[in-house]
Short mmCIF file of C-alpha atoms in Angstrom, two decimals:
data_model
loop_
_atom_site.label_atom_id
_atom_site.label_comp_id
_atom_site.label_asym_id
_atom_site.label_seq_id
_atom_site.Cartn_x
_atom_site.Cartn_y
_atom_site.Cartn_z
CA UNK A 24 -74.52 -29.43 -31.71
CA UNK A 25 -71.64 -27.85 -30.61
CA UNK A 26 -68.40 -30.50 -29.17
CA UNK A 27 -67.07 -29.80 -25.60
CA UNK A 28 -63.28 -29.05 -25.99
CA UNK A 29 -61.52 -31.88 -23.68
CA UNK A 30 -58.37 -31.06 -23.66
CA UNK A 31 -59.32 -27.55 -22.12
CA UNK A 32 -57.27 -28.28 -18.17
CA UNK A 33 -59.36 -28.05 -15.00
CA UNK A 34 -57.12 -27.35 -11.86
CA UNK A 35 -58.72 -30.35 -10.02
CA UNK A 36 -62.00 -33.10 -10.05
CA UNK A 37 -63.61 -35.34 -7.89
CA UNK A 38 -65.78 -37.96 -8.46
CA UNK A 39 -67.75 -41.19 -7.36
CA UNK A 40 -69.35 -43.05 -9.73
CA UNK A 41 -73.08 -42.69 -9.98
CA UNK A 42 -75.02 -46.03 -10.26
CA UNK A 43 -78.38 -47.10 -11.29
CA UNK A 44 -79.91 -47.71 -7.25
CA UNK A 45 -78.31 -44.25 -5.97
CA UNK A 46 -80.76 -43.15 -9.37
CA UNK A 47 -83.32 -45.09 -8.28
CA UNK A 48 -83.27 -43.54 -4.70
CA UNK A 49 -83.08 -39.83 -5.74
CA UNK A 50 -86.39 -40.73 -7.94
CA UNK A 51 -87.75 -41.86 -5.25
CA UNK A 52 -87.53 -39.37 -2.55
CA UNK A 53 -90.60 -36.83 -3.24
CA UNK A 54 -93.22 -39.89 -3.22
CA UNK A 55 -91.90 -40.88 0.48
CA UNK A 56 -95.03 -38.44 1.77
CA UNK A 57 -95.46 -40.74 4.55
CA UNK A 58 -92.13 -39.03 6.37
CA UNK A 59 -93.21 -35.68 5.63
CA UNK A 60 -93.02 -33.51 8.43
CA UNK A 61 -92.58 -36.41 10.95
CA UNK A 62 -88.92 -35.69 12.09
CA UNK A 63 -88.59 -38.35 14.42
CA UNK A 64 -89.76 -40.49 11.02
CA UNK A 65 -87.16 -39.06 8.80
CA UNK A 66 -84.40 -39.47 11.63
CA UNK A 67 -85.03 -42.99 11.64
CA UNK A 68 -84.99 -43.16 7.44
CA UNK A 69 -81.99 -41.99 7.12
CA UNK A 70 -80.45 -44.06 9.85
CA UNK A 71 -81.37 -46.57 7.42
CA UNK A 72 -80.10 -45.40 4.43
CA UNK A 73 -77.06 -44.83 5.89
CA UNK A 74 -77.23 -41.33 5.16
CA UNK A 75 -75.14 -38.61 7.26
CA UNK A 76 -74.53 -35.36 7.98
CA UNK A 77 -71.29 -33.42 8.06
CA UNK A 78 -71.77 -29.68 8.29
CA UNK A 79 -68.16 -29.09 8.87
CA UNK A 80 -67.42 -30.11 5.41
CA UNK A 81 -70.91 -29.68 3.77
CA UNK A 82 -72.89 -27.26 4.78
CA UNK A 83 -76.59 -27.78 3.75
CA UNK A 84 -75.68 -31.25 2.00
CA UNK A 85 -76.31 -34.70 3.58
CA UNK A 86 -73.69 -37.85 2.39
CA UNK A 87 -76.35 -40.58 0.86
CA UNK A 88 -75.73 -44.29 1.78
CA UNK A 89 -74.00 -44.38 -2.00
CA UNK A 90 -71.61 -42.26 -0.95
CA UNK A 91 -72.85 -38.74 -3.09
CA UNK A 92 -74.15 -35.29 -1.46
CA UNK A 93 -78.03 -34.67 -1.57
CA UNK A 94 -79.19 -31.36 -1.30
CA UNK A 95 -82.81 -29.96 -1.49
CA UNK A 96 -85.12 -27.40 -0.39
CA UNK A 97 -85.02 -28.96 3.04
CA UNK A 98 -81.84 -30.63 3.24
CA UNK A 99 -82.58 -32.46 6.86
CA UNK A 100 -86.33 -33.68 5.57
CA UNK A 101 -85.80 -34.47 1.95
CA UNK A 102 -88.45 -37.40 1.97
CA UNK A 103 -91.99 -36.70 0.97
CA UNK A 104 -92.15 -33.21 -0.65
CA UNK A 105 -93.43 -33.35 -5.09
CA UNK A 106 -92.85 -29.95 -5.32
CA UNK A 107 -89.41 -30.39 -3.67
CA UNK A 108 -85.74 -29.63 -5.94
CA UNK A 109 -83.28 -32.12 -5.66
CA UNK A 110 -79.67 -32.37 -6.78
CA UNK A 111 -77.16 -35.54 -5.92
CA UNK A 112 -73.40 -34.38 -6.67
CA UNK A 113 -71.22 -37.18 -7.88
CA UNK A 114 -68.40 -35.30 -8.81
CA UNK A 115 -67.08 -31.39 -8.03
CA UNK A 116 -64.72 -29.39 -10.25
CA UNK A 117 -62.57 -26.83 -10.00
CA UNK A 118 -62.41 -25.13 -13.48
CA UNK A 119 -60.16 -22.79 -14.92
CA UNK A 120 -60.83 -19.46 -15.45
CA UNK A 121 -59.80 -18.20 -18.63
CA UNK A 122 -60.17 -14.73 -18.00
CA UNK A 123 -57.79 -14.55 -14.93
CA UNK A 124 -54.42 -13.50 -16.39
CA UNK A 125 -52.25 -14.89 -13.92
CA UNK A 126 -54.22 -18.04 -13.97
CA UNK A 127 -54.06 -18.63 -10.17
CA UNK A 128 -57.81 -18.88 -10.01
CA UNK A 129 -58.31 -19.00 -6.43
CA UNK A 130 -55.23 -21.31 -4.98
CA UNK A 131 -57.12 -21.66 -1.47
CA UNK A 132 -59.77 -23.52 -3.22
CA UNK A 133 -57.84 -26.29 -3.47
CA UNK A 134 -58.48 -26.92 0.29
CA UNK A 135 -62.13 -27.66 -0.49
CA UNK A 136 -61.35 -30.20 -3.66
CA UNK A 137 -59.60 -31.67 -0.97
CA UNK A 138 -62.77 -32.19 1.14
CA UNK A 139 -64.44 -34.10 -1.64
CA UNK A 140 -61.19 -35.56 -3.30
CA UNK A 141 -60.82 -37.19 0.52
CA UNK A 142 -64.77 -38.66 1.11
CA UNK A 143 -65.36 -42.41 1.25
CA UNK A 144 -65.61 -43.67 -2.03
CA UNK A 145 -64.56 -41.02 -3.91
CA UNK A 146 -61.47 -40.27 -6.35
CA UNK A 147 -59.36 -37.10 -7.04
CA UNK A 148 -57.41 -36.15 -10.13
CA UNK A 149 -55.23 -32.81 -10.31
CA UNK A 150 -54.85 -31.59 -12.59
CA UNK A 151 -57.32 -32.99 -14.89
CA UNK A 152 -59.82 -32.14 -18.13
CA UNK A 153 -62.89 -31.44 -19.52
CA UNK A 154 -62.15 -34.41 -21.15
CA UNK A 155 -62.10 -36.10 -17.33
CA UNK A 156 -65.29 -34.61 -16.43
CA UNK A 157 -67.20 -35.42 -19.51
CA UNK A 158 -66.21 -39.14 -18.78
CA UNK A 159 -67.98 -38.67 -15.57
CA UNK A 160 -70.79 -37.46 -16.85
CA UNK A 161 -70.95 -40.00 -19.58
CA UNK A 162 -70.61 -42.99 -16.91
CA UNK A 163 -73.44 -41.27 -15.09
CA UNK A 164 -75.39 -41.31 -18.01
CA UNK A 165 -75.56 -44.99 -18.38
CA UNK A 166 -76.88 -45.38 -14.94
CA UNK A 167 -79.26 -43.09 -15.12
CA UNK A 168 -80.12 -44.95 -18.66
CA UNK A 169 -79.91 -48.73 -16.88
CA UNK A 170 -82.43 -47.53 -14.18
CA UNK A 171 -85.10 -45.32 -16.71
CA UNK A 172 -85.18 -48.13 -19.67
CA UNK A 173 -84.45 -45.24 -21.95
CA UNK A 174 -81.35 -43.08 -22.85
CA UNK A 175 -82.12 -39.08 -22.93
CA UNK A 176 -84.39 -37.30 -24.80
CA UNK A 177 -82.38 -34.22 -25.76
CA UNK A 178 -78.57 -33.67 -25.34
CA UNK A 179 -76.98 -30.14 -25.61
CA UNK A 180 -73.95 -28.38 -24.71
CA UNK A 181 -73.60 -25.49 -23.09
CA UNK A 182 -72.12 -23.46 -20.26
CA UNK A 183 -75.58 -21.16 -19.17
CA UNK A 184 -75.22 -23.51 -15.86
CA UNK A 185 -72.01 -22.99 -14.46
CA UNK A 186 -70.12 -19.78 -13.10
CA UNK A 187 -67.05 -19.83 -15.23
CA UNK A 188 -65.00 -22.90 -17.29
CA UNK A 189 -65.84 -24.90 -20.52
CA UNK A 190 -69.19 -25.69 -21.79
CA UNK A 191 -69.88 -29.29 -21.26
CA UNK A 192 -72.87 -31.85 -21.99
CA UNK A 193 -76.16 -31.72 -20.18
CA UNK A 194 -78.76 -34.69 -20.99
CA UNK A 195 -82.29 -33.90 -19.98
CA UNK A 196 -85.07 -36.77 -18.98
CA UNK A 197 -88.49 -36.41 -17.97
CA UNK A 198 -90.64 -39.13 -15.52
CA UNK A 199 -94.47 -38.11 -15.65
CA UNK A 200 -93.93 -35.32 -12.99
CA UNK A 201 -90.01 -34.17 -12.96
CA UNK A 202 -87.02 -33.28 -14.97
CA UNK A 203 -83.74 -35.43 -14.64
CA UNK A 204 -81.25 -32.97 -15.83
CA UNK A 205 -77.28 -34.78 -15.95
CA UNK A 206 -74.75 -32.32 -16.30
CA UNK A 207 -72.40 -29.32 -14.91
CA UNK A 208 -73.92 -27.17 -12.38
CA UNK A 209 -72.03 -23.77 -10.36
CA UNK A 210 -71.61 -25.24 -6.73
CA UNK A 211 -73.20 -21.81 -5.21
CA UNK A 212 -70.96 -22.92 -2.48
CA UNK A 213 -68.70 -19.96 -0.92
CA UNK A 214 -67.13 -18.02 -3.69
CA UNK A 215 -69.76 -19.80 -6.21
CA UNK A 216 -66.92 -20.89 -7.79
CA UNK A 217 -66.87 -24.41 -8.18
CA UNK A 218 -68.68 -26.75 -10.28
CA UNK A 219 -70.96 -29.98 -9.89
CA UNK A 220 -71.16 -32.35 -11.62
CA UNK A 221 -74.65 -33.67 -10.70
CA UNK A 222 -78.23 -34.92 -11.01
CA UNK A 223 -81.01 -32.75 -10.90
CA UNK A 224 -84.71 -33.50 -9.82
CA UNK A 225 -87.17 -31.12 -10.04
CA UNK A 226 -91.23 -30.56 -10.75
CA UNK A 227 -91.90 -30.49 -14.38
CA UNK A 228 -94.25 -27.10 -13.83
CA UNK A 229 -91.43 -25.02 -15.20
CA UNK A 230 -92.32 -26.23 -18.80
CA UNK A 231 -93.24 -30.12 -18.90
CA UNK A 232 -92.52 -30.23 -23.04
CA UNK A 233 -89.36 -29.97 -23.95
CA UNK A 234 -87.91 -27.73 -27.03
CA UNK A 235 -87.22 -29.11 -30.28
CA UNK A 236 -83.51 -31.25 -30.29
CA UNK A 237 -82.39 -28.27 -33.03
CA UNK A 238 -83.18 -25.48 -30.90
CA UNK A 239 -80.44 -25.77 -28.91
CA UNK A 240 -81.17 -21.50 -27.08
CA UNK A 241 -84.34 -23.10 -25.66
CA UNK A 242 -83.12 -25.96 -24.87
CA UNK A 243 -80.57 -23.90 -22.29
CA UNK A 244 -83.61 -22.00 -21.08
CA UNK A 245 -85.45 -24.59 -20.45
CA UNK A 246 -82.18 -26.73 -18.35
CA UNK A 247 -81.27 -23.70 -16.55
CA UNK A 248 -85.70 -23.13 -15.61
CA UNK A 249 -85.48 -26.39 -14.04
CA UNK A 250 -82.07 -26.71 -12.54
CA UNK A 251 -81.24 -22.93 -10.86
CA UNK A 252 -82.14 -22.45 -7.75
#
């Protein structure tokens, strides 16, 4: 398997550490069927979660009571729905483009690193590395380990996920119904630009068996079948 290069720069990252409960909570989430559809219901829920809105900021994502953005299908009801896709962003990048010979990549952007650099909880670094990010993901990695029992079935690197930057380590997990898929993801924010760093839930029916560890093509397929909206 192929090494991410981590001393490739990245203009700017953001970050909150993941931890094993906010894990636990995203797993959680599509077997709450008793909220389904009962907005008054969910209202209340996520009262007590703590979790908020902030559509000036976020548009379509909702700020758990950990302190990372949800988004899914529904982003305002995301209790109670299997067949739902789920991603929780602990961290946002803003990667260099190597391709862009001045290198300016989109200056203005730094406004919106700002937005996450600046949310409770959370930590900015600018410049920073791939390097950085993969220690992100690798922190995230335990959590999600702590809270399953078990560390991931396949590892690969690759860049199939993102819009433009460095390839960079995805970690795949199953439960008996859904994919956890750790790793980079494009933000498909405005400009789809910028990159997640996140955790991905979503319904095994894509492909429930997962490729062979050597086959690392079908292993991308299979990531980017369960992860791209």
């Amino acid at each position: 398997m192929p090494n991410p290069a981590p001393d490739l720069p990245v203009h700017a990252l953001a970050h909150r550490p993941l931890t094993p409960e906010a894990v636990a909570e995203l797993l959680a989430l599509p077997a709450t069927t008793e909220l389904r559809g009962d907005e008054d219901a969910t209202d209340a829920e996520l009262a007590r979660r703590g979790w908020t809105t902030d559509d000036a900021v976020f548009d379509g994502y909702m700020r758990t009571g950990h302190g990372h953005m949800h988004c899914c299908d529904n982003p305002y009801e995301p209790f109670g729905d299997p067949e739902g896709l789920h991603l929780l962003a602990f961290g946002e990048l803003y990667p260099v483009d190597p391709e862009d010979e001045d290198m300016t990549n989109g200056p203005w952007l730094y406004g919106q690193m700002e937005d996450w650099a600046t949310q409770p909880g959370w930590t900015g670094l600018r410049p920073a590395t791939v390097g950085d990010c993969e220690a992100v993901l690798a922190q995230a990695a335990q959590a999600v380990t702590e809270q399953l029992g078990a560390g991931p079935e396949r590892t690969v690197v690759c860049d199939a996920t993102v819009v433009t930057g460095s390839a960079m380590t995805h970690r795949i997990w199953r439960t008996a119904t859904h994919a956890l898929v750790l790793g980079p993801h494009a933000d498909n924010g405005p400009y789809g630009y910028l990159t997640h760093l996140q955790l991905s839930l979503t319904p095994l029916d894509c492909g429930p068996e997962l490729p062979p560890a050597e086959d690392e093509k079908a292993l991308t397929r299979w990531i980017t079948a369960h992860v791209d909206w």
